[in-house]
Coordinates of C-alpha atoms in Angstrom, one line a residue:
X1 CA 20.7 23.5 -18.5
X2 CA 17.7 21.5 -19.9
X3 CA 19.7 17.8 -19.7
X4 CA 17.4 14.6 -21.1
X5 CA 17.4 11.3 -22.0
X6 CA 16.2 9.8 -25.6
X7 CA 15.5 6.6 -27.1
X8 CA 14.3 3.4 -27.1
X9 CA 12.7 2.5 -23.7
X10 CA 16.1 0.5 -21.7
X11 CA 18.1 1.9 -24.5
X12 CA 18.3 5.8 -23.8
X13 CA 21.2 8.1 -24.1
X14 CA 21.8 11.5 -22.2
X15 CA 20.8 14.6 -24.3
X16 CA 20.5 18.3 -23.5
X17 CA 17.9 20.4 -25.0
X18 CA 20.1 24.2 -26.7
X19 CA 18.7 27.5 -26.8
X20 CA 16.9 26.4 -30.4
X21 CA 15.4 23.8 -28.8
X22 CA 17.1 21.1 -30.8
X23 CA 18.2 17.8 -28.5
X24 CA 21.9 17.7 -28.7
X25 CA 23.8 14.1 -28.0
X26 CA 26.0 14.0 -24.7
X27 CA 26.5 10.2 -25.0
X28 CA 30.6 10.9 -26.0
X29 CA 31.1 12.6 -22.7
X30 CA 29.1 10.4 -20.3
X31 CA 27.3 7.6 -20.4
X32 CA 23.9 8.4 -19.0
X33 CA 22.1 10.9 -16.9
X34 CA 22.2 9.0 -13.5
X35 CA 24.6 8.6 -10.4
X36 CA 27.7 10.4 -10.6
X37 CA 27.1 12.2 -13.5
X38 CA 24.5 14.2 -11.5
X39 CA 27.5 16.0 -9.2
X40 CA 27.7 19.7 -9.5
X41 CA 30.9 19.3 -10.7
X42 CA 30.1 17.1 -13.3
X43 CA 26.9 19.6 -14.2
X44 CA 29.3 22.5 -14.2
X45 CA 31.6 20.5 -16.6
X46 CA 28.7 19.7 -18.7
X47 CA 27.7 23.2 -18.9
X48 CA 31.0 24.6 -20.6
X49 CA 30.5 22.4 -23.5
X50 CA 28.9 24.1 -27.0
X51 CA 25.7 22.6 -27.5
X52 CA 26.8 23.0 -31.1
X53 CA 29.5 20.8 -31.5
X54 CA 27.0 18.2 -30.4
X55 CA 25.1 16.1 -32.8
X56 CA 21.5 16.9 -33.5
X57 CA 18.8 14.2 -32.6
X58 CA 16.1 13.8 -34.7
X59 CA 12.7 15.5 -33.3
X60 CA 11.0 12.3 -33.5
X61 CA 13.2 10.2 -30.9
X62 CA 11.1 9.2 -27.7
X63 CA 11.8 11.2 -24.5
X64 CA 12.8 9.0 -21.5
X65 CA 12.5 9.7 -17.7
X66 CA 15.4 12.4 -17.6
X67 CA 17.1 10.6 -14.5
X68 CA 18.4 6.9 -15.5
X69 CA 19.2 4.2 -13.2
X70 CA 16.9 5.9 -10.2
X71 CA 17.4 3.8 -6.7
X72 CA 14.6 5.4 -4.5
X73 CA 11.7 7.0 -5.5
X74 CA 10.0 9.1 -2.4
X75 CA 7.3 10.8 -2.2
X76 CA 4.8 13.5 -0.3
X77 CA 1.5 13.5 0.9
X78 CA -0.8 15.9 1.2
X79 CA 2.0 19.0 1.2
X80 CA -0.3 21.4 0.0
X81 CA -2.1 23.3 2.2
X82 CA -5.0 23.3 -0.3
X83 CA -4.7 19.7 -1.8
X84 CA -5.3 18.5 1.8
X85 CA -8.5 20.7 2.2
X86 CA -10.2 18.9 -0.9
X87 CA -9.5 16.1 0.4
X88 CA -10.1 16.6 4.0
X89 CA -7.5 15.9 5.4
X90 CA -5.9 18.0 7.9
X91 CA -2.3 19.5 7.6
X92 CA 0.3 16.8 8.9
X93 CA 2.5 17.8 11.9
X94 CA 5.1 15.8 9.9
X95 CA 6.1 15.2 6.1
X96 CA 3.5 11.6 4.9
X97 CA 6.2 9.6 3.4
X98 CA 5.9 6.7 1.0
X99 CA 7.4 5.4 -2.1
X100 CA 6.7 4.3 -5.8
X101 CA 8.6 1.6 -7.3
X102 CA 11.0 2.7 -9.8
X103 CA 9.6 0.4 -12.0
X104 CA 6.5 2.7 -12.3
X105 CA 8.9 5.3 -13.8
X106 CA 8.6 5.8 -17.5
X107 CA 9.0 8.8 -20.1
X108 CA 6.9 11.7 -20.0
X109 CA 5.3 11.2 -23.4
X110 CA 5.0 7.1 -22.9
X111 CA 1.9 5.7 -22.3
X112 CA -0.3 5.7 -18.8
X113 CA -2.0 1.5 -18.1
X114 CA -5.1 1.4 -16.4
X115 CA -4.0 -1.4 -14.1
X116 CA -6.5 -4.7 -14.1
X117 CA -9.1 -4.3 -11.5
X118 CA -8.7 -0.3 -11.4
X119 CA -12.0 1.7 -10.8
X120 CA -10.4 4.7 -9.6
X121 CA -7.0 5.6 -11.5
X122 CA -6.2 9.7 -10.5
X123 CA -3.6 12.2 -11.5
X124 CA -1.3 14.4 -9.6
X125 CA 1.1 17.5 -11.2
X126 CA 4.3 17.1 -8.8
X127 CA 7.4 19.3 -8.6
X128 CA 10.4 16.8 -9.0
X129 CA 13.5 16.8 -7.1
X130 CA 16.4 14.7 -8.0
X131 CA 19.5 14.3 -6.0
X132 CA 23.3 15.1 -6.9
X133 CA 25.4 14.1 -4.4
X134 CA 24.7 12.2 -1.0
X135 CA 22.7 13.4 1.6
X136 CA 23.3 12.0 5.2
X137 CA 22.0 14.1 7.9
X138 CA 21.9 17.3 6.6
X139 CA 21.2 20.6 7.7
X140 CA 18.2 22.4 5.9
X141 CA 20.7 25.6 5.2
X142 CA 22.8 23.1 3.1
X143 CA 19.9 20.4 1.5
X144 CA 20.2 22.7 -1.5
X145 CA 23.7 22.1 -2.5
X146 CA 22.8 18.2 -2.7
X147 CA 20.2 18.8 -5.4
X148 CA 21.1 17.8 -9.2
X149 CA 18.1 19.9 -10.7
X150 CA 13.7 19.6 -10.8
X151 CA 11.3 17.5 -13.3
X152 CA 8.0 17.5 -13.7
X153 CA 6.3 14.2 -12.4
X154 CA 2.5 12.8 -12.5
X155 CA 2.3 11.1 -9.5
X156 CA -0.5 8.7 -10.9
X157 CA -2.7 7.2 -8.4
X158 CA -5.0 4.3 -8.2
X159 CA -6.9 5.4 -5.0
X160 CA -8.7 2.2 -4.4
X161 CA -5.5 0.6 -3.9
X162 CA -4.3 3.5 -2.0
X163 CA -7.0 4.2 0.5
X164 CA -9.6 1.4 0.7
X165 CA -7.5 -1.7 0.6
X166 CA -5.6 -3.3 3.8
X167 CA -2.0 -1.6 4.2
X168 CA -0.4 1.2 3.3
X169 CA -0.6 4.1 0.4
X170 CA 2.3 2.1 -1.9
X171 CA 0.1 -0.2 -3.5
X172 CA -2.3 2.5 -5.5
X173 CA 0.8 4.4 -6.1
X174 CA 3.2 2.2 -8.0
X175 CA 1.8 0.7 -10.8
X176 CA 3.8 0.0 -14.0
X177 CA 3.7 3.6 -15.7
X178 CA 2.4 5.4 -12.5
X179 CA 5.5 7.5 -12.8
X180 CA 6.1 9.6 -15.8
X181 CA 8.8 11.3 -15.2
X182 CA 10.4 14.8 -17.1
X183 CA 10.2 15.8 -20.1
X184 CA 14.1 17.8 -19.0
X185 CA 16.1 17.8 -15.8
X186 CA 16.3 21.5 -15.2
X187 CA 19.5 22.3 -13.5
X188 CA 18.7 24.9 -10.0
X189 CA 20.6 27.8 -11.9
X190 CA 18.0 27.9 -14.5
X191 CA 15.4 28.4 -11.4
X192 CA 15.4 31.2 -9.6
X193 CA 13.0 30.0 -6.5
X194 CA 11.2 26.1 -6.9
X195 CA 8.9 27.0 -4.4
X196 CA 6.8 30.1 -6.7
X197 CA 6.1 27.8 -9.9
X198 CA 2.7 27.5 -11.6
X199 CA 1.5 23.7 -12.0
X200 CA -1.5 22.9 -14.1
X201 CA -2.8 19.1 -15.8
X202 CA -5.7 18.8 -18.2
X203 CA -7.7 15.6 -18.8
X204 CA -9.2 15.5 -22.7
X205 CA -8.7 19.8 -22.3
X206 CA -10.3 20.5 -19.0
X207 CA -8.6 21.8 -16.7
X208 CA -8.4 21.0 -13.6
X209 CA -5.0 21.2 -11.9
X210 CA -4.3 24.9 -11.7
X211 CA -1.8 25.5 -8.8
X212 CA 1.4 27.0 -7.6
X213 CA 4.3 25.4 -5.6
X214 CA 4.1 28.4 -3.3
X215 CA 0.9 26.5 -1.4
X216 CA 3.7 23.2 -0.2
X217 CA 3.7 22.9 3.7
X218 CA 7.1 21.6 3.3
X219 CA 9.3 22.9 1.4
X220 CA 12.5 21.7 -0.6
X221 CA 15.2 22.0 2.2
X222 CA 13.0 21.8 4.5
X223 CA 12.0 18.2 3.0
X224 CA 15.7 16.7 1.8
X225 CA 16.7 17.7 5.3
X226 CA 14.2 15.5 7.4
X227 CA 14.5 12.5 4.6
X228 CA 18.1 12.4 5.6
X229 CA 17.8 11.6 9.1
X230 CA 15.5 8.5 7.7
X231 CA 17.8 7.2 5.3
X232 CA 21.2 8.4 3.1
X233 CA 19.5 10.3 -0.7
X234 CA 21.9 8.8 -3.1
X235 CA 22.7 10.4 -6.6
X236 CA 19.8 9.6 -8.5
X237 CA 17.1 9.7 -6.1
X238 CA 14.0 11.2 -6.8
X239 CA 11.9 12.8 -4.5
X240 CA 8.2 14.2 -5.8
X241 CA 6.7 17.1 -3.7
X242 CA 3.3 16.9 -3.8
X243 CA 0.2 18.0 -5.8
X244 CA -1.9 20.7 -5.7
X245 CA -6.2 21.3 -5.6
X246 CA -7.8 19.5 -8.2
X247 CA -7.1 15.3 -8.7
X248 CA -9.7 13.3 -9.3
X249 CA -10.9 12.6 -5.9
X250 CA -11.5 16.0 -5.2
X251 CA -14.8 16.5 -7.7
X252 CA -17.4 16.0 -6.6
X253 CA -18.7 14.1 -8.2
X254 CA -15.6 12.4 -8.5
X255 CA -13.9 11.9 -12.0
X256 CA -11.4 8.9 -12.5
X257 CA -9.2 8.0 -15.8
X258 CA -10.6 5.3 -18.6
X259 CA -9.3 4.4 -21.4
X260 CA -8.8 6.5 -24.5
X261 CA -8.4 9.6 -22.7
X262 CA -5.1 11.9 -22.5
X263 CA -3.4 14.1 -20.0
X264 CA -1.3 16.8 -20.3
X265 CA 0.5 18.6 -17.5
X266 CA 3.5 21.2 -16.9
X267 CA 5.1 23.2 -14.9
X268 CA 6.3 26.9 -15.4
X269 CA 10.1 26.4 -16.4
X270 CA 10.5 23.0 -16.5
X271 CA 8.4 22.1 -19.5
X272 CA 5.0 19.5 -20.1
X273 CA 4.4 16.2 -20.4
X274 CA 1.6 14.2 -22.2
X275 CA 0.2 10.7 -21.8
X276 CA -2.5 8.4 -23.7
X277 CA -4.5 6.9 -21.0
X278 CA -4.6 3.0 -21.7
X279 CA -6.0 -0.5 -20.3
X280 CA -3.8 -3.0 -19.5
X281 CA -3.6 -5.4 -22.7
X282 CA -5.5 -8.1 -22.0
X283 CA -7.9 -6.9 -19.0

């Protein structure tokens, strides 16, 4: 299943996306696409209904972050083998951890601030994971079985903040809007191995994010598994895998965001997102 969430920024209802491609209303069978509703069971039960007998949603309805009510937001550095070379950086012995604030999360189509002071605002294609039922300790052979389904996510980056600023990685990476997160949660059935997807983002139509989730250090399992000795993964977590060759940082010369311009990014099966690069009103 293609499961979604539309409407109104705070206001948005659970959808799933039918074989037409028309966004069908799940809001009379659960509330929102978040917490419990994420169990496999409650997937499975989900996946018996027609997507016919659902209403139709008007095409023009905003698309929200496809997981609601999100309590930790984890991510990755430098997990691909060839990100870290551009940047060079070696290979870490262990998974870098840190987090964005979920109040960078917003929809996949909403619209990307340049935050005040910003000179160096990046991009980064990520393979989302979101969480289905708890994870506490878990062996790697079983981390699958815990996982709801897989997003797309720009893991926007102001790398000033990030890497040339007193303290840790977290300040350059969770910005309001920072986070776009979807367009679809893509249930694991529909995806027959997360670790062999092509990943691409364009800035104004160039390319330059052309990669494959078959160049992670760490995969999925391997990943959910070592989070879970660190803390419990909740339904509704989100965890973002990494990027691939080709941010910002990595031209040389380097190329940053401004104002005006727009991204667009996918990856293969789990369908594109596309942002309007802004300043923060009033900077």
């Amino acid at each position: 299943m293609k499961l979604l969430r539309f409407g109104p920024r705070g206001h948005e209802k659970p959808g799933l996306l039918d074989d037409q491609g028309i966004i069908r209303d799940l809001s009379a069978h659960i509330n929102d696409l978040a917490g419990d509703h994420l169990s496999r069971d409650q997937l499975a039960g989900l996946a018996e209904l027609d997507p016919a007998s659902l209403p139709a949603v008007d095409a023009s309805e905003r698309l929200g972050p496809c997981v609601g009510h999100v309590g930790k937001f984890i991510c990755i550095g430098l997990n691909y083998s060839d990100h870290a070379a551009e940047t060079g950086a070696e290979v870490p012995a262990e998974p870098v951890l840190f987090n964005k604030w979920t109040s960078a999360i917003c929809g996949p189509n909403d619209d990307v601030i340049i935050p005040r002071g910003s000179k160096k605002t990046d991009w980064e294609v990520e393979l989302g994971v979101v969480i289905g039922t708890e994870a506490r300790y878990v062996d790697e052979s079983e981390a699958m079985n815990h996982v709801a389904g897989f997003c797309v996510i720009n893991d926007v980056s102001e790398r000033e903040f990030q890497l040339e600023r007193c303290g840790n990685w977290d300040k350059g990476k969770g910005c309001d809007t920072f986070g776009p997160m979807g367009p679809w949660l893509v249930t694991p059935d529909e995806i027959s191995n997360p670790h062999e997807l092509a990943m691409w983002l364009e800035v104004d139509g160039k390319r330059y994010q052309n990669g494959s989730t078959n160049t992670m250090v760490y995969q999925v399992p391997f990943l959910i598994s070592y989070l879970s000795r660190f803390m419990s993964l909740q339904p509704g977590d989100v965890i973002s895998t990494g990027t691939p060759p080709g941010v910002g940082m990595g031209q040389k010369p380097q190329v940053y965001l401004q104002p005006g311009q727009r991204m667009r990014l996918g990856i293969e099966g789990l369908g594109e997102q596309s942002q309007n690069v802004i300043a923060e009103p009033g900077a």
